[in-house]
């Protein structure tokens, strides 16, 4: 999963392939969802790949992220911290894209989300916290 995240970050930071970057992050959300639930209806969002409009992809990604956050909070899953931090980062990225200004808060949310996830995955036997 970390390779997919790294690839998506690289594409978004140093490339002009925003649709591909968002699509890769949608796949990451699918992998997060696989850790959270066995709900295959969630994957219907991938149909947006058939019409890769950047706004549609961003909207579907936001919905996928929201569903994962709600599921993680409801199940007291360790991913809730990572997903909330990533959502805050995504809000900053969206504002940066819309307003065309630099928002350094992105890294304040993004880096801790990845560090927390990296620490929790190997240490969590049942993938839940109380």
PDB file of C-alpha atoms in Angstrom:
ATOM      1  CA  UNK A   1       0.000   0.000   0.000  1.00  0.00           C
ATOM      2  CA  UNK A   2       2.842   2.402   0.793  1.00  0.00           C
ATOM      3  CA  UNK A   3       4.154   2.055  -2.767  1.00  0.00           C
ATOM      4  CA  UNK A   4       0.757   3.057  -4.151  1.00  0.00           C
ATOM      5  CA  UNK A   5       0.634   6.057  -1.801  1.00  0.00           C
ATOM      6  CA  UNK A   6       4.161   7.069  -2.770  1.00  0.00           C
ATOM      7  CA  UNK A   7       3.353   6.757  -6.471  1.00  0.00           C
ATOM      8  CA  UNK A   8       0.172   8.837  -6.123  1.00  0.00           C
ATOM      9  CA  UNK A   9       2.047  11.491  -4.130  1.00  0.00           C
ATOM     10  CA  UNK A  10       4.809  11.628  -6.722  1.00  0.00           C
ATOM     11  CA  UNK A  11       2.295  12.036  -9.546  1.00  0.00           C
ATOM     12  CA  UNK A  12       0.423  14.812  -7.749  1.00  0.00           C
ATOM     13  CA  UNK A  13       3.493  16.672  -6.509  1.00  0.00           C
ATOM     14  CA  UNK A  14       5.782  16.489  -9.522  1.00  0.00           C
ATOM     15  CA  UNK A  15       3.543  15.652 -12.424  1.00  0.00           C
ATOM     16  CA  UNK A  16       0.557  17.094 -14.212  1.00  0.00           C
ATOM     17  CA  UNK A  17      -1.485  13.900 -14.059  1.00  0.00           C
ATOM     18  CA  UNK A  18      -3.995  14.988 -11.426  1.00  0.00           C
ATOM     19  CA  UNK A  19      -6.708  12.581 -12.560  1.00  0.00           C
ATOM     20  CA  UNK A  20      -4.318   9.636 -12.273  1.00  0.00           C
ATOM     21  CA  UNK A  21      -3.147  10.809  -8.844  1.00  0.00           C
ATOM     22  CA  UNK A  22      -6.721  11.063  -7.551  1.00  0.00           C
ATOM     23  CA  UNK A  23      -7.554   7.668  -9.095  1.00  0.00           C
ATOM     24  CA  UNK A  24      -4.595   6.089  -7.289  1.00  0.00           C
ATOM     25  CA  UNK A  25      -5.714   7.632  -4.011  1.00  0.00           C
ATOM     26  CA  UNK A  26      -9.175   6.202  -4.665  1.00  0.00           C
ATOM     27  CA  UNK A  27      -7.541   2.776  -4.884  1.00  0.00           C
ATOM     28  CA  UNK A  28      -5.797   3.505  -1.575  1.00  0.00           C
ATOM     29  CA  UNK A  29      -9.211   4.294  -0.059  1.00  0.00           C
ATOM     30  CA  UNK A  30     -10.382   0.903  -1.363  1.00  0.00           C
ATOM     31  CA  UNK A  31      -7.470  -0.770   0.415  1.00  0.00           C
ATOM     32  CA  UNK A  32      -8.316   1.097   3.617  1.00  0.00           C
ATOM     33  CA  UNK A  33     -11.928  -0.002   3.232  1.00  0.00           C
ATOM     34  CA  UNK A  34     -10.832  -3.604   2.833  1.00  0.00           C
ATOM     35  CA  UNK A  35      -9.249  -3.316   6.283  1.00  0.00           C
ATOM     36  CA  UNK A  36     -12.452  -1.807   7.688  1.00  0.00           C
ATOM     37  CA  UNK A  37     -15.328  -3.831   6.231  1.00  0.00           C
ATOM     38  CA  UNK A  38     -16.450  -6.446   3.729  1.00  0.00           C
ATOM     39  CA  UNK A  39     -18.821  -4.103   1.913  1.00  0.00           C
ATOM     40  CA  UNK A  40     -18.457  -4.534  -1.832  1.00  0.00           C
ATOM     41  CA  UNK A  41     -20.980  -1.780  -2.587  1.00  0.00           C
ATOM     42  CA  UNK A  42     -18.203   0.647  -1.606  1.00  0.00           C
ATOM     43  CA  UNK A  43     -16.261  -0.241  -4.756  1.00  0.00           C
ATOM     44  CA  UNK A  44     -18.976   1.104  -7.067  1.00  0.00           C
ATOM     45  CA  UNK A  45     -17.172   4.439  -6.790  1.00  0.00           C
ATOM     46  CA  UNK A  46     -14.484   3.019  -9.045  1.00  0.00           C
ATOM     47  CA  UNK A  47     -16.984   3.289 -11.906  1.00  0.00           C
ATOM     48  CA  UNK A  48     -16.056   6.967 -11.997  1.00  0.00           C
ATOM     49  CA  UNK A  49     -12.849   5.822 -13.739  1.00  0.00           C
ATOM     50  CA  UNK A  50     -15.009   5.315 -16.842  1.00  0.00           C
ATOM     51  CA  UNK A  51     -15.555   9.070 -17.082  1.00  0.00           C
ATOM     52  CA  UNK A  52     -12.407  10.540 -15.566  1.00  0.00           C
ATOM     53  CA  UNK A  53     -13.507  14.124 -14.980  1.00  0.00           C
ATOM     54  CA  UNK A  54     -11.294  15.652 -12.273  1.00  0.00           C
ATOM     55  CA  UNK A  55     -14.266  17.062 -10.346  1.00  0.00           C
ATOM     56  CA  UNK A  56     -16.165  13.763 -10.475  1.00  0.00           C
ATOM     57  CA  UNK A  57     -13.080  11.856  -9.327  1.00  0.00           C
ATOM     58  CA  UNK A  58     -12.523  14.339  -6.487  1.00  0.00           C
ATOM     59  CA  UNK A  59     -16.177  14.096  -5.436  1.00  0.00           C
ATOM     60  CA  UNK A  60     -16.189  10.291  -5.462  1.00  0.00           C
ATOM     61  CA  UNK A  61     -12.856  10.254  -3.604  1.00  0.00           C
ATOM     62  CA  UNK A  62     -14.343  12.568  -0.958  1.00  0.00           C
ATOM     63  CA  UNK A  63     -17.354  10.259  -0.577  1.00  0.00           C
ATOM     64  CA  UNK A  64     -15.097   7.206  -0.272  1.00  0.00           C
ATOM     65  CA  UNK A  65     -13.030   8.983   2.348  1.00  0.00           C
ATOM     66  CA  UNK A  66     -16.127  10.022   4.303  1.00  0.00           C
ATOM     67  CA  UNK A  67     -17.552   6.488   4.261  1.00  0.00           C
ATOM     68  CA  UNK A  68     -14.223   5.122   5.510  1.00  0.00           C
ATOM     69  CA  UNK A  69     -14.037   7.712   8.299  1.00  0.00           C
ATOM     70  CA  UNK A  70     -17.571   6.951   9.468  1.00  0.00           C
ATOM     71  CA  UNK A  71     -16.925   3.188   9.333  1.00  0.00           C
ATOM     72  CA  UNK A  72     -13.631   3.520  11.224  1.00  0.00           C
ATOM     73  CA  UNK A  73     -15.175   5.703  13.945  1.00  0.00           C
ATOM     74  CA  UNK A  74     -18.192   3.425  14.293  1.00  0.00           C
ATOM     75  CA  UNK A  75     -15.961   0.341  14.628  1.00  0.00           C
ATOM     76  CA  UNK A  76     -13.334   2.028  16.849  1.00  0.00           C
ATOM     77  CA  UNK A  77     -10.764   1.006  14.260  1.00  0.00           C
ATOM     78  CA  UNK A  78      -7.195   2.292  14.466  1.00  0.00           C
ATOM     79  CA  UNK A  79      -7.550   3.723  10.950  1.00  0.00           C
ATOM     80  CA  UNK A  80      -9.830   6.472  12.224  1.00  0.00           C
ATOM     81  CA  UNK A  81      -6.862   8.654  13.223  1.00  0.00           C
ATOM     82  CA  UNK A  82      -5.126   8.165   9.879  1.00  0.00           C
ATOM     83  CA  UNK A  83      -8.292   8.793   7.888  1.00  0.00           C
ATOM     84  CA  UNK A  84      -9.259  11.947   9.782  1.00  0.00           C
ATOM     85  CA  UNK A  85      -5.765  13.391   9.362  1.00  0.00           C
ATOM     86  CA  UNK A  86      -5.847  12.527   5.658  1.00  0.00           C
ATOM     87  CA  UNK A  87      -9.257  14.187   5.285  1.00  0.00           C
ATOM     88  CA  UNK A  88      -7.903  17.369   6.877  1.00  0.00           C
ATOM     89  CA  UNK A  89      -4.966  17.191   4.480  1.00  0.00           C
ATOM     90  CA  UNK A  90      -7.323  16.664   1.537  1.00  0.00           C
ATOM     91  CA  UNK A  91      -9.384  19.700   2.547  1.00  0.00           C
ATOM     92  CA  UNK A  92      -6.199  21.783   2.482  1.00  0.00           C
ATOM     93  CA  UNK A  93      -5.230  20.334  -0.903  1.00  0.00           C
ATOM     94  CA  UNK A  94      -8.684  21.133  -2.274  1.00  0.00           C
ATOM     95  CA  UNK A  95      -8.528  24.694  -0.985  1.00  0.00           C
ATOM     96  CA  UNK A  96      -5.042  25.060  -2.400  1.00  0.00           C
ATOM     97  CA  UNK A  97      -6.259  23.843  -5.804  1.00  0.00           C
ATOM     98  CA  UNK A  98      -9.345  26.106  -5.806  1.00  0.00           C
ATOM     99  CA  UNK A  99      -7.754  29.248  -4.339  1.00  0.00           C
ATOM    100  CA  UNK A 100      -4.367  28.796  -6.056  1.00  0.00           C
ATOM    101  CA  UNK A 101      -2.449  29.566  -2.856  1.00  0.00           C
ATOM    102  CA  UNK A 102       0.135  27.594  -0.903  1.00  0.00           C
ATOM    103  CA  UNK A 103      -1.271  25.970   2.244  1.00  0.00           C
ATOM    104  CA  UNK A 104       1.592  24.533   4.319  1.00  0.00           C
ATOM    105  CA  UNK A 105      -0.863  22.858   6.753  1.00  0.00           C
ATOM    106  CA  UNK A 106      -1.051  19.986   4.268  1.00  0.00           C
ATOM    107  CA  UNK A 107       2.141  18.474   5.669  1.00  0.00           C
ATOM    108  CA  UNK A 108       1.048  19.051   9.273  1.00  0.00           C
ATOM    109  CA  UNK A 109      -1.779  16.574   8.655  1.00  0.00           C
ATOM    110  CA  UNK A 110      -0.284  14.301   6.009  1.00  0.00           C
ATOM    111  CA  UNK A 111       3.006  13.261   7.584  1.00  0.00           C
ATOM    112  CA  UNK A 112       1.524  12.296  10.988  1.00  0.00           C
ATOM    113  CA  UNK A 113      -1.192  10.282   9.225  1.00  0.00           C
ATOM    114  CA  UNK A 114       1.395   8.163   7.441  1.00  0.00           C
ATOM    115  CA  UNK A 115       3.630   7.757  10.492  1.00  0.00           C
ATOM    116  CA  UNK A 116       0.662   6.710  12.628  1.00  0.00           C
ATOM    117  CA  UNK A 117      -0.493   4.222   9.995  1.00  0.00           C
ATOM    118  CA  UNK A 118       3.007   2.773   9.616  1.00  0.00           C
ATOM    119  CA  UNK A 119       3.311   2.320  13.387  1.00  0.00           C
ATOM    120  CA  UNK A 120      -0.152   0.814  13.872  1.00  0.00           C
ATOM    121  CA  UNK A 121      -0.293  -1.734  11.046  1.00  0.00           C
ATOM    122  CA  UNK A 122       2.368  -4.117  12.366  1.00  0.00           C
ATOM    123  CA  UNK A 123       1.449  -3.618  16.032  1.00  0.00           C
ATOM    124  CA  UNK A 124      -2.299  -4.196  15.786  1.00  0.00           C
ATOM    125  CA  UNK A 125      -3.301  -7.847  15.929  1.00  0.00           C
ATOM    126  CA  UNK A 126      -7.031  -7.416  15.453  1.00  0.00           C
ATOM    127  CA  UNK A 127      -6.809  -3.976  13.816  1.00  0.00           C
ATOM    128  CA  UNK A 128      -9.011  -2.326  16.454  1.00  0.00           C
ATOM    129  CA  UNK A 129      -8.378  -0.092  19.417  1.00  0.00           C
ATOM    130  CA  UNK A 130     -10.537   0.681  22.397  1.00  0.00           C
TER     131      UNK A 130
END
